[in-house]
Coordinates of C-alpha atoms and ligand atoms in Angstrom, one line a residue:
X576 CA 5.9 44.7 13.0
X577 CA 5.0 44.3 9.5
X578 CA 1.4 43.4 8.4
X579 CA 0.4 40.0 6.4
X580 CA 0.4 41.7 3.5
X581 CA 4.1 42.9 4.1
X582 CA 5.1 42.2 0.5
X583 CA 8.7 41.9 1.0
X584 CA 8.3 38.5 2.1
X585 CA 7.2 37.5 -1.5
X586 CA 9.4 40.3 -3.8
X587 CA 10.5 39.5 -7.2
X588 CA 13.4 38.0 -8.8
X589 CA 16.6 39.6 -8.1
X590 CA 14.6 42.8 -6.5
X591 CA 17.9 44.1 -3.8
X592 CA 16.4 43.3 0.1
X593 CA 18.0 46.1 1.5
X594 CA 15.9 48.7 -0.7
X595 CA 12.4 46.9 0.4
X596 CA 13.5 47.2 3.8
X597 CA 14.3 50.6 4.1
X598 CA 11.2 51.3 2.6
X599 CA 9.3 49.2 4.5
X600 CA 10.9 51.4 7.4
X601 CA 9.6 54.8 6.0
X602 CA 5.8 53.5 5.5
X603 CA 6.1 52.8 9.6
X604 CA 7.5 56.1 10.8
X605 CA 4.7 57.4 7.9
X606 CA 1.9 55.5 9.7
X607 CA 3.0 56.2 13.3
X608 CA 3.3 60.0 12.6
X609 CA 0.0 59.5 11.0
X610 CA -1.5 58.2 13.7
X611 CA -0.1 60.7 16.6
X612 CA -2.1 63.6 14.0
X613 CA -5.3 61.6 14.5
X614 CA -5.3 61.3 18.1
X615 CA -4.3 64.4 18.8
X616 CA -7.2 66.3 16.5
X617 CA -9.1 63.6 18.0
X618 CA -8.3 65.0 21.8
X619 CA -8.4 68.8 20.6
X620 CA -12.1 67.8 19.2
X621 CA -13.2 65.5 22.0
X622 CA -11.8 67.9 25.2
X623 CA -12.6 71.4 23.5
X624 CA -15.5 71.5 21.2
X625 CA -18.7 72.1 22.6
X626 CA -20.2 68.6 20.4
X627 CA -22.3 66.5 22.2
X628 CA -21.1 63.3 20.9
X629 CA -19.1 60.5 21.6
X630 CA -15.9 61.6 19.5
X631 CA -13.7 59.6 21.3
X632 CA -15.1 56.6 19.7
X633 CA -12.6 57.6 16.8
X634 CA -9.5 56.4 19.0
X635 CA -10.4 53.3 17.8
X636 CA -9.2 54.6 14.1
X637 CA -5.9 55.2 15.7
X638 CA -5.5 52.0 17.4
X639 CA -6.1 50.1 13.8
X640 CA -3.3 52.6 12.4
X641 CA -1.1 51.5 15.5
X642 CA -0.8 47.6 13.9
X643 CA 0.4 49.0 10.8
X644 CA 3.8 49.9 13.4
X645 CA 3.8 48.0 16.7
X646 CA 3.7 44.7 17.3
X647 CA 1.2 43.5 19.9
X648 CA 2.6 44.7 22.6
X649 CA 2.8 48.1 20.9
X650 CA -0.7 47.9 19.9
X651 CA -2.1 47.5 23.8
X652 CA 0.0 50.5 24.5
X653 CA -1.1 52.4 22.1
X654 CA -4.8 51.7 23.2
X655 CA -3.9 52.4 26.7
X656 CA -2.9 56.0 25.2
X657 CA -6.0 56.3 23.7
X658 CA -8.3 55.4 27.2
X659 CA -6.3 57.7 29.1
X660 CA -6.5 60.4 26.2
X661 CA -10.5 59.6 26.9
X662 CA -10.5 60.1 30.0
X663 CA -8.3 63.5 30.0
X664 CA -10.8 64.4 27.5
X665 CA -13.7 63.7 30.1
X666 CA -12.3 65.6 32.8
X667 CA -11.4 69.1 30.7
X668 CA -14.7 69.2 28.9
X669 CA -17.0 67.7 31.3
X670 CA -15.0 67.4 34.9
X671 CA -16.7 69.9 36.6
X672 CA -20.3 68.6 35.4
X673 CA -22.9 66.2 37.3
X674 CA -22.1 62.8 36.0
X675 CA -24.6 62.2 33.3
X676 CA -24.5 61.8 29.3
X677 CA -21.0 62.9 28.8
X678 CA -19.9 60.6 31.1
X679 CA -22.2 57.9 29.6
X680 CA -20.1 58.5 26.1
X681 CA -16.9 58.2 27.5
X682 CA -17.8 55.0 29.0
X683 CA -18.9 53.4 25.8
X684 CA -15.9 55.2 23.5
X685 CA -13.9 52.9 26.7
X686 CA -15.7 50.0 25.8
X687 CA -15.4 50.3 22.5
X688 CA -11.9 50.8 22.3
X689 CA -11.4 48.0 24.6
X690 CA -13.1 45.7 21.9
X691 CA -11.3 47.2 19.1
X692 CA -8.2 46.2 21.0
X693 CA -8.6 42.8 22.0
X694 CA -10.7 42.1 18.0
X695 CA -7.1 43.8 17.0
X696 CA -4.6 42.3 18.7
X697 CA -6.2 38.3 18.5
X698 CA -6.0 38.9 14.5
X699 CA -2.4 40.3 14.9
X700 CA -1.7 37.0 16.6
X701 CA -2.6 35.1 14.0
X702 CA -1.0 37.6 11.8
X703 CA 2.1 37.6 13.5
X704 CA 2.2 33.4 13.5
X705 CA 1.3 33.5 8.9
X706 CA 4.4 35.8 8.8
X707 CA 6.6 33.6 11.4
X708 CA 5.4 30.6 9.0
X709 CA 6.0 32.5 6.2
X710 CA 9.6 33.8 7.1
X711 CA 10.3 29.9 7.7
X712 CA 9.4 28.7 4.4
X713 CA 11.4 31.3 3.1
X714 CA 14.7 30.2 4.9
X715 CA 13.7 26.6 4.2
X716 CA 13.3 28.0 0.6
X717 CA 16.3 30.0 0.6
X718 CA 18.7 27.1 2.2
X719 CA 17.8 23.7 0.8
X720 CA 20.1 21.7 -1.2
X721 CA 17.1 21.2 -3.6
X722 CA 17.1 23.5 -6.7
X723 CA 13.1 25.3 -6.6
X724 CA 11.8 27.5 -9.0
X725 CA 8.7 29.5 -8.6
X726 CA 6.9 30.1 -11.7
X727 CA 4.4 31.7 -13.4
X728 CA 2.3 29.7 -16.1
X729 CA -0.2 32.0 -16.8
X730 CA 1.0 32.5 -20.3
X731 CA 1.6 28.8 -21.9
X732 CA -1.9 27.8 -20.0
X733 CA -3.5 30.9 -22.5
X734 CA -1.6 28.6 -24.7
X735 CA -3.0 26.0 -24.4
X736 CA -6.6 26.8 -23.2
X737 CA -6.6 28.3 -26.6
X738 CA -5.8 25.1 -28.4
X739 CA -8.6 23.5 -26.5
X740 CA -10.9 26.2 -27.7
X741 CA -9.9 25.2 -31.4
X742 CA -10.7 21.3 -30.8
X743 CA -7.6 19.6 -29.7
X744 CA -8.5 16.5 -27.9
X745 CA -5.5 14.9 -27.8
X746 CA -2.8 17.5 -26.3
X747 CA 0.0 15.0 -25.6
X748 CA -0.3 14.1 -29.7
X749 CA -0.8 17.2 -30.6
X750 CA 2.5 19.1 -29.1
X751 CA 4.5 16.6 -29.9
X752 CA 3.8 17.1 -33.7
X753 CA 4.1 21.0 -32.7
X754 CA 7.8 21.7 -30.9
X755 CA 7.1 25.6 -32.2
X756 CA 4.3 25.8 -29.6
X757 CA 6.1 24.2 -26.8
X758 CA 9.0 26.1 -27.4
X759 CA 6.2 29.3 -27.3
X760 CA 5.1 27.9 -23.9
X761 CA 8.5 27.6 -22.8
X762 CA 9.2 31.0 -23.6
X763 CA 6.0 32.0 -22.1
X764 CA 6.7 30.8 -18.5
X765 CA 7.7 33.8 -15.7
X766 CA 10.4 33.0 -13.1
X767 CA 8.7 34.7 -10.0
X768 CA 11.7 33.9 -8.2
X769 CA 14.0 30.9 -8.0
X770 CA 16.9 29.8 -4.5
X771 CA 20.4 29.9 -4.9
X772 CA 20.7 26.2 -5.2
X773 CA 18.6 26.8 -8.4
X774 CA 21.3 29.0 -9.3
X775 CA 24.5 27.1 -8.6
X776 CA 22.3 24.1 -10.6
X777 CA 22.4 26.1 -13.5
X778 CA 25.6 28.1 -13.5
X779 CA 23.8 31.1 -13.3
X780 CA 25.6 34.9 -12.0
X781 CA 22.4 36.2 -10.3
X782 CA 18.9 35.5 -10.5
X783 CA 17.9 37.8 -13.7
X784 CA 19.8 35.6 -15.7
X785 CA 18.4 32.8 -13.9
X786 CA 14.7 34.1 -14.9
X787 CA 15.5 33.9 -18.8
X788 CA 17.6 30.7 -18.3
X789 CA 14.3 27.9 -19.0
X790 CA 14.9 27.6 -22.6
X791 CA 18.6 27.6 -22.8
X792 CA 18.5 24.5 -20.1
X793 CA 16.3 22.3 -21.2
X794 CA 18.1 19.5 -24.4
X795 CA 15.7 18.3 -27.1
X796 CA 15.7 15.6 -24.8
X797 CA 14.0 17.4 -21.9
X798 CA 11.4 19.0 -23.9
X799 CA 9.4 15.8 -24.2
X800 CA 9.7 16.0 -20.3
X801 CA 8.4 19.9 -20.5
X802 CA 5.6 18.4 -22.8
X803 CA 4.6 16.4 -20.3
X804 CA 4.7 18.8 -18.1
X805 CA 2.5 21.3 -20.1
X806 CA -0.3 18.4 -20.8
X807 CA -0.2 17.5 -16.6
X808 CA -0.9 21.4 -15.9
X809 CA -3.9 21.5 -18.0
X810 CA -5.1 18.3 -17.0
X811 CA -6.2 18.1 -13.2
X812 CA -2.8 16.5 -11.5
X813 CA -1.7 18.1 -8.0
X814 CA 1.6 17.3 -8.9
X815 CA 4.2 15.8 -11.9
X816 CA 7.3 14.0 -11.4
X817 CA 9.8 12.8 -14.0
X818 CA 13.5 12.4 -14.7
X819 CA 15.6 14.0 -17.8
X820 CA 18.7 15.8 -18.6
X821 CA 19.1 19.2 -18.9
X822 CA 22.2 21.6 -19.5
X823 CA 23.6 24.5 -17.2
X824 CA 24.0 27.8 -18.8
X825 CA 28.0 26.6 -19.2
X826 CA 27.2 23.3 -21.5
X827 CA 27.5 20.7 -18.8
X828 CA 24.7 18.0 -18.9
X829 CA 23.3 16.7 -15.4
X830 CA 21.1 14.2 -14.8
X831 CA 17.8 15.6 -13.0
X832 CA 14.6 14.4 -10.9
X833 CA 11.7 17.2 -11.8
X834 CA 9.3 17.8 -9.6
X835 CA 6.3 20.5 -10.2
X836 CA 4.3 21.4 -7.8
X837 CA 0.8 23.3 -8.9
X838 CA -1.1 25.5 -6.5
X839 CA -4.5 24.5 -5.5
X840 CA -6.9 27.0 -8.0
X841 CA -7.4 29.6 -8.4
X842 CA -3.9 29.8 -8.4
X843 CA -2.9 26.8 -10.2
X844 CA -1.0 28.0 -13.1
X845 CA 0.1 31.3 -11.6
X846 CA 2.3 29.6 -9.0
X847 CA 4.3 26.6 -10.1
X848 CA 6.5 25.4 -7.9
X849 CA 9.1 23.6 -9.5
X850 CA 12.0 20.9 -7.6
X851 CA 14.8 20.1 -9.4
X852 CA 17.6 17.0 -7.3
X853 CA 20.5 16.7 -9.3
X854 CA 20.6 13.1 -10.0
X855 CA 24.5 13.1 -11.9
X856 CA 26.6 11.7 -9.2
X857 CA 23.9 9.1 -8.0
X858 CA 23.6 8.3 -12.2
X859 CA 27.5 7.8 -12.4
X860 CA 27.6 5.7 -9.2
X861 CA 25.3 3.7 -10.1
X862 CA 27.1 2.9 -13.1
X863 CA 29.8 2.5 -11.7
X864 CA 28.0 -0.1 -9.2
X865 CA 26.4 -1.6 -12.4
X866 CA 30.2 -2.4 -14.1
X867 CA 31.1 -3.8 -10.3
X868 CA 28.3 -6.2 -10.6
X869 CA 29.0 -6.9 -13.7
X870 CA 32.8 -7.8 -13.7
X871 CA 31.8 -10.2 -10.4
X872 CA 29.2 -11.9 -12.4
X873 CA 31.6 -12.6 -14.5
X874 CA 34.7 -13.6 -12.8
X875 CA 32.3 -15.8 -10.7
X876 CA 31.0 -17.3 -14.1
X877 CA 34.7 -18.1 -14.7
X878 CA 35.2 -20.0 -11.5
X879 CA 32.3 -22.3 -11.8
X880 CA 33.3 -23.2 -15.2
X881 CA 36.8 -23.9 -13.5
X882 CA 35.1 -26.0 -11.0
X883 CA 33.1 -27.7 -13.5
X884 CA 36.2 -27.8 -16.5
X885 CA 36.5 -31.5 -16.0
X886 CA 33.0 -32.4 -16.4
X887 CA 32.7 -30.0 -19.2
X888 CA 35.8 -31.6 -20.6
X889 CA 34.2 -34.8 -20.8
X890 CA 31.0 -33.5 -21.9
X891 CA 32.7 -32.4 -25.2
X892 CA 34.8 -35.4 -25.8
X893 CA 32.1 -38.2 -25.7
X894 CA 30.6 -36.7 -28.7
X895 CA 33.9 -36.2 -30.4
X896 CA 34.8 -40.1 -29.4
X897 CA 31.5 -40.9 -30.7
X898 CA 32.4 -38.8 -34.1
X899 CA 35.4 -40.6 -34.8
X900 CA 33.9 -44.3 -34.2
X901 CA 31.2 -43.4 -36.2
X902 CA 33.8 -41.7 -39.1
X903 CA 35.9 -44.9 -38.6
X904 CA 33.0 -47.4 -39.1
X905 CA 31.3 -45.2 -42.2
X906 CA 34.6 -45.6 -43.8
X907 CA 34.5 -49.4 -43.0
X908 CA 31.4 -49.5 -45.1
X909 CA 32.6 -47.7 -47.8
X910 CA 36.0 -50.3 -48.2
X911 CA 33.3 -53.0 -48.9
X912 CA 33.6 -54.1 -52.5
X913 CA 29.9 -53.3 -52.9
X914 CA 30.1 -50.2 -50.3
X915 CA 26.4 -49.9 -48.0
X916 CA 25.8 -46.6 -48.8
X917 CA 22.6 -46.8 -46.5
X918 CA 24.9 -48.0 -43.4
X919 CA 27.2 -44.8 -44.7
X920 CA 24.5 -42.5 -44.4
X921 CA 23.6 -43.6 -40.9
X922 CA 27.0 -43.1 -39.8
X923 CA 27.1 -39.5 -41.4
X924 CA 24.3 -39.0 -39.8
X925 CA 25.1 -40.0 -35.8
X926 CA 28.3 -37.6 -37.1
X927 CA 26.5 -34.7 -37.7
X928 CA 24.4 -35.0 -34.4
X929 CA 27.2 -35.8 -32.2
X930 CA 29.3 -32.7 -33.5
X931 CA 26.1 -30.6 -33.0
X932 CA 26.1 -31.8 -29.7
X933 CA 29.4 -30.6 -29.4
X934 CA 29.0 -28.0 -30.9
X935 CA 26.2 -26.6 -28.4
X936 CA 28.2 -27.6 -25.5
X937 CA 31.2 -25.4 -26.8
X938 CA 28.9 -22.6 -27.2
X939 CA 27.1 -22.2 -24.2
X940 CA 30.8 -22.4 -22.9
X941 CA 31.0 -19.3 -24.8
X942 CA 28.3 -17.6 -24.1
X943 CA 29.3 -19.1 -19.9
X944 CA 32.5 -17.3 -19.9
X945 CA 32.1 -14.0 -22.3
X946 CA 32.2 -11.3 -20.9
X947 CA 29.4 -8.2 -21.8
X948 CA 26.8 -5.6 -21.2
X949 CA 23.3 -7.2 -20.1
X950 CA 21.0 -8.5 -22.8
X951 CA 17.9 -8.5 -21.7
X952 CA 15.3 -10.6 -24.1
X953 CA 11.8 -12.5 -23.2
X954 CA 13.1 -16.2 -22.6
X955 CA 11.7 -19.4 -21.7
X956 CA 12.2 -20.0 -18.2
X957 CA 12.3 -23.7 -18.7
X958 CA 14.3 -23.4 -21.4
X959 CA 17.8 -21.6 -19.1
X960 CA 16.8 -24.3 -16.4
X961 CA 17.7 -27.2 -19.1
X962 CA 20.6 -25.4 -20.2
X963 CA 22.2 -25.1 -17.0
X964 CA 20.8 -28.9 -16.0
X965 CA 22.8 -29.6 -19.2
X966 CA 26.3 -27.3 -18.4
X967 CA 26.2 -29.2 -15.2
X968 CA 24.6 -32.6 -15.9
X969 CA 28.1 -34.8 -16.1
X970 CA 29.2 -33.0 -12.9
X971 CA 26.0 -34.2 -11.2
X972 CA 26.3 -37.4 -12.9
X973 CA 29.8 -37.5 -11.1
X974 CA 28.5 -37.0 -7.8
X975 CA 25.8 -39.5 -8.4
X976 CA 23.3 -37.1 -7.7
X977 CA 19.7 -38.0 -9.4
X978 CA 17.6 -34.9 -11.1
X979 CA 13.8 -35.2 -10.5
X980 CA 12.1 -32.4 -13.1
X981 CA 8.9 -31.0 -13.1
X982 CA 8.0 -27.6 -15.5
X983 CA 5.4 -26.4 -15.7
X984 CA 4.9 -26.0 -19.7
X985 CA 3.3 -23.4 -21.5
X986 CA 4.8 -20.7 -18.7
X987 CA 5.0 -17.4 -20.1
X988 CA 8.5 -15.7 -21.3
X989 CA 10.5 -13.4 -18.3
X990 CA 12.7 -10.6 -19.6
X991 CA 16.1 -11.2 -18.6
X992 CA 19.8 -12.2 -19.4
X993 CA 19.8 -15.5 -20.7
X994 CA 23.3 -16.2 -19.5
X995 CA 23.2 -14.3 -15.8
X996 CA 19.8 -16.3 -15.2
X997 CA 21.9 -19.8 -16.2
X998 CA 24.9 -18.9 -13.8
X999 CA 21.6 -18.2 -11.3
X1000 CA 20.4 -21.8 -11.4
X1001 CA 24.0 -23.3 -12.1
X1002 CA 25.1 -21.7 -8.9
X1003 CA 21.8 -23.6 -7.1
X1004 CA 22.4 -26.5 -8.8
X1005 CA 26.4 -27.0 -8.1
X1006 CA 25.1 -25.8 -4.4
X1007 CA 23.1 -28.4 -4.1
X1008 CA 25.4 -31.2 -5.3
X1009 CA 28.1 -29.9 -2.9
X1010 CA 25.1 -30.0 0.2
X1011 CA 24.7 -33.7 -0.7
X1012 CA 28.0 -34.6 -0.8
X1013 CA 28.0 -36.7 2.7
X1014 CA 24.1 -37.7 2.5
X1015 CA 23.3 -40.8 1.3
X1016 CA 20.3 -40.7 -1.0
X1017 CA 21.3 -37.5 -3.0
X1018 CA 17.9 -36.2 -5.2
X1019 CA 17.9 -33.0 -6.4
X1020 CA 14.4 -31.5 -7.7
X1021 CA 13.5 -28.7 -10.0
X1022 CA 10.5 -27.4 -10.6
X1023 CA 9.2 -24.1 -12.5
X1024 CA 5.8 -22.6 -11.7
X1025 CA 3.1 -19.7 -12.8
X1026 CA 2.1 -18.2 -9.4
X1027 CA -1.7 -16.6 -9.4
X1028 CA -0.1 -13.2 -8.9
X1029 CA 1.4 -13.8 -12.5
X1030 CA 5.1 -14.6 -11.3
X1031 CA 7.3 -17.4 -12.7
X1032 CA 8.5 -19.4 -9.5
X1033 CA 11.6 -21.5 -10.0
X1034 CA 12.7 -24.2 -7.1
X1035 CA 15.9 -26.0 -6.4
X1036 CA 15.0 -28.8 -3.5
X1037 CA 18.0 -30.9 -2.2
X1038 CA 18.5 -33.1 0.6
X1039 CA 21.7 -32.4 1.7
X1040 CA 22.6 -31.2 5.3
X1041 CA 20.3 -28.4 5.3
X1042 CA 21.3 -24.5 7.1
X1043 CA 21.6 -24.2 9.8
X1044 CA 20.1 -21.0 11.3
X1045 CA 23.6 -19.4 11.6
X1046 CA 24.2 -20.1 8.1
X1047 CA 20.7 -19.2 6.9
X1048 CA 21.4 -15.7 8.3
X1049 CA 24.2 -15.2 6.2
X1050 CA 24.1 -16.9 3.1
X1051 CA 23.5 -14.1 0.5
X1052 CA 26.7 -12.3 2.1
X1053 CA 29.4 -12.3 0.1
X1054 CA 32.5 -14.1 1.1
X1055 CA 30.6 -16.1 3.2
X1056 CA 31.2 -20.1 2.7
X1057 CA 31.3 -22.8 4.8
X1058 CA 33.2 -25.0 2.2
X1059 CA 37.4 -25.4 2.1
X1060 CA 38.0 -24.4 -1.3
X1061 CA 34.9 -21.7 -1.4
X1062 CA 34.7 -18.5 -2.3
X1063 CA 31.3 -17.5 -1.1
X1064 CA 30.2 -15.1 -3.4
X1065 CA 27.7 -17.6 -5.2
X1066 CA 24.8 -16.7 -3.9
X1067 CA 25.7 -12.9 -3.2
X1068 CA 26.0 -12.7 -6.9
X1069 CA 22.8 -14.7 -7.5
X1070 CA 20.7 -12.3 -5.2
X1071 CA 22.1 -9.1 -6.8
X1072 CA 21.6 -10.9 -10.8
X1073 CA 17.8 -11.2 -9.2
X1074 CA 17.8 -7.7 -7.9
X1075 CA 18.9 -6.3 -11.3
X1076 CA 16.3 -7.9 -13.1
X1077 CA 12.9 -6.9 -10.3
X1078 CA 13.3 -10.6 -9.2
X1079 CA 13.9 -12.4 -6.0
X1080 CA 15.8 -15.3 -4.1
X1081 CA 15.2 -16.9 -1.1
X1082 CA 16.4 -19.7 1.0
X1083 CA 13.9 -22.3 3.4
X1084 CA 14.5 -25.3 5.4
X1085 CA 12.8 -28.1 3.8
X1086 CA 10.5 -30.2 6.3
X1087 CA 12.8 -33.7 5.9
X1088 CA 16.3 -32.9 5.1
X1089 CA 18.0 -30.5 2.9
X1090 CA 17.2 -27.3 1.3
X1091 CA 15.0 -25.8 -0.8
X1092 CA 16.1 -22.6 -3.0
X1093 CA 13.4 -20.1 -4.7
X1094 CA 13.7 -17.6 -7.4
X1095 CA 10.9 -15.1 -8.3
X1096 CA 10.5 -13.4 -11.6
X1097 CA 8.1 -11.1 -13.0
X1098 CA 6.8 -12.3 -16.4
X1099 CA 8.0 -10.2 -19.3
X1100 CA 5.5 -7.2 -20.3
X1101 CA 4.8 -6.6 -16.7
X1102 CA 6.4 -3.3 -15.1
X1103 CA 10.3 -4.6 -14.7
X1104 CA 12.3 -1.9 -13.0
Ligands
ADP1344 N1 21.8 -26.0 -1.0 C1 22.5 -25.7 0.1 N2 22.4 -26.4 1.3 C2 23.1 -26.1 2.4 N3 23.9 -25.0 2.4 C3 24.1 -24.2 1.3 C4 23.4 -24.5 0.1 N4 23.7 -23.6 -0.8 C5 24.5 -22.7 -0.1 N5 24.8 -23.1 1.1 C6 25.6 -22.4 2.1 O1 25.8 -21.1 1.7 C7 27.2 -20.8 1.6 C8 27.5 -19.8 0.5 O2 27.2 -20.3 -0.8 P1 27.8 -19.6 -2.0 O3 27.6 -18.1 -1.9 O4 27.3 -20.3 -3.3 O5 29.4 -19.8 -1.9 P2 30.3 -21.1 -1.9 O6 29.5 -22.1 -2.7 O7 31.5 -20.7 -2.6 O8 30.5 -21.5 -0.5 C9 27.9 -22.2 1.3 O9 29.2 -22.2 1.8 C10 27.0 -23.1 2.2 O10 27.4 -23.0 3.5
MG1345 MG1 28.4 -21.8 -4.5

């Protein structure tokens, strides 16, 4: 059995195990042989020398020695030894005697070795369990999938305990106008020891090489992160988190969560325990996922502006109708023999507004059916809820469905994609038209709002045929639709556009007929995942 300080639990980097045990072997058969020595002189004195004292007190010496080789079981045995050695001693120095002081002593070297023995064996207990706990960290250390370094940062705290000495105030500042002294506390850093999936992170042979690998893993990029590091140790944080990239020894970049760990004091900077998950595959899936989304947005955008093409159509032309009769009439005036130029200029002027109008329809078209990375910008929430009333007004119009507004002016900008945020509410709004298509009095009512909590709330009310609870539970799936010529993938898109941008959507029942949409944004400036 090994003792609590048994230090090959905690041996340094790259130190061989088989070395430290056999060692470990040779201080035992050392402490044992030791400890038969003492007993035995301990008998010789105790049975044949004419002292008058309680000498076999000392047994409890040996049973002390004893923990240093047995385990508990060993330890009892050993003391059992030792009351029997007593009492052997007893009987060959004092046997033949009247029972009186010598007996007296040997009763209370019994007692005391007794005590010795149970004080001994209750703290080998606890002993025994600190190394059991220890021995499972150490497998949990040794076989996790997490990458954990142990370090020491005794020497870039020196660091930087000396630059608060010298009046630095602001650390953070200060380093980053300094990269020679972080690369100094980079260097400065120990590796006490480090698992192997800290080794297979970094592409490193064994773990000496892993021990000097800190400054050739970390990019330019990471040593902000390191920085950060640095000004959390000296401040009074248990713990500091943060993503970056680093390098493995072989040039590869991976994407990586950081996690350090400080010891409570005294210990703080001289154990640093330090997690690293490799984020890279959950980085390049996600981007992956991101270009999915993406593509579906789009083809989705696409379809609507099929669906809606004829409205659209129509939209564009009444302007460009309206051009030409005014082009036609302006030229009328002109032909006069004294020409109106102020009728002229009226005409030119209805020109140039109806081929802005135009003009504007065409390009939200564009901006409808191109095809891009997210722009995210602060825009007015009112503002995308007009454009997309006005993408889908004629088709509304159509369907003699009547638009009720109320927005709430003034509300502050949210950060988002102007164009994904229109194919949002276009996507509510051509809902809603298609819910009211067998209803009779077909309203449709849009309202924008500033919740208390600082949220922009936007709300598409029909009154249409309502859903039912079977649809309600699946209407953001995708590829669910209850309509002939649907697709279903409306909403799904809409929910994963609000997702993207730390929004929400939801669906209630209104309490007369139809439906009532919501979307939920946070305003821009406030923490947007
Ligand atoms: N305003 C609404 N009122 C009633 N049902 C609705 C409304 N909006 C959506 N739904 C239901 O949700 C389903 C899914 O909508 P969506 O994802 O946009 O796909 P699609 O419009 O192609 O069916 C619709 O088929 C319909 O059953
Ligand atoms: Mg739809």
């Amino acid at each position: 059995m090994t003792s609590i300080q048994d230090s090959s639990l905690r041996r340094p980097l790259g130190w061989p195990v088989s070395t430290r045990t056999e060692e470990v072997n040779l201080r035992r058969i050392a402490f044992a042989g030791l400890a038969t020595a003492a007993a035995v002189a301990i008998f010789l004195v105790d049975a044949f020398s004419p002292l008058g004292l309680a000498v076999a007190v000392l047994y409890g010496i040996v049973v002390l020695m004893s923990v240093s080789f047995c385990d508990q079981r060993g330890v009892v045995l050993v003391a059992l030894g030792c009351g029997l050695l007593t009492l052997a001693g007893y009987l060959i120095g004092h046997g033949a005697d009247e029972p009186g002081a010598p007996l007296l002593r040997a009763l209370v070297s019994l007692a005391a070795l007794a005590v010795t023995t149970a004080l001994v064996t209750k703290n080998q207990g606890a002993a025994d369990r600190l190394v059991d706990s220890e021995r499972r960290y150490r497998s949990i250390f040794e076989s996790t999938a997490v990458a954990i370094w142990e370090d020491d940062f005794t020497g870039p705290a020196a660091i930087l305990a000396r630059l608060r000495r010298n009046g630095v105030d602001n650390l953070d500042a200060h380093l980053a106008a300094r990269p020679d002294l972080v690369r100094q506390c980079m260097s400065a850093v120990r590796g006490i020891d480090a698992n192997p999936a800290a080794m297979k992170l970094v592409g490193a042979a064994d773990k000496a090489e892993l021990k000097t690998s800190l400054p050739n893993i970390l990019l330019p990029e990471s040593e902000a992160m390191f920085r950060s590091l640095l000004v959390a140790l000296a401040g009074r944080a248990d713990t500091f988190a943060s993503e970056t990239q680093i390098q493995t020894l072989h040039g590869e970049r991976r994407s990586v969560l950081v996690r350090a760990t400080f010891a409570p004091p005294p210990q703080r900077h001289q154990r640093v325990l330090v997690g690293v998950v490799d984020l890279t595959e959950r980085t390049r899936f996600e981007r992956a996922l991101e270009e999915a989304r993406l593509e579906l947005a789009h083809a989705s955008r696409v379809m609507t502006l099929g669906e809606l093409a004829a409205s659209i159509a129509h939209e564009v032309n009444q302007p460009l109708a309206a051009v030409v009769t005014n082009g036609e009439a302006g030229l009328r005036w002109l032909d006069r023999p004294v020409p109106d130029i102020a009728e002229v200029r009226a005409c030119v002027e209805e020109i140039v507004t109806q081929g802005r109008r135009a003009a504007e329809v065409i390009q939200s078209l564009r901006a409808m059916s191109r095809k891009g990375e997210q722009q995210r910008a602060p825009v007015s929430i009112n503002g995308v809820v007009t454009e997309a009333l006005a993408l889908v007004a004629r088709e509304l119009d159509g369907r003699g469905v009547s638009v009720l507004l109320d927005l709430e002016p003034g509300l502050p900008d949210v950060m988002v994609d102007r164009i994904q945020l229109q194919q949002v509410v276009v996507n509510l709004l051509v809902n809603a038209a298609h819910a009211m298509e067998l209803v009779e009095s077909r309203e449709l009512r849009v309202e924008s709002r500033l919740d208390p909590a600082g949220q922009v709330h936007v709300a598409v009310s029909d009154c249409g045929i309502g859903l039912s609870d079977q649809v309600m539970s699946r209407l953001f799936t995708a590829f669910h639709t209850t309509k002939p010529q649907g697709m279903g993938i409306g909403l799904s898109i809409c929910r994963s556009i609000m997702d993207a941008h730390g929004g929400r959507i939801w669906a209630e029942c209104n309490q007369g007929p139809g439906a009532t949409f919501r979307l939920e944004l946070p305003v821009a400036g406030s923490a947007v995942p």
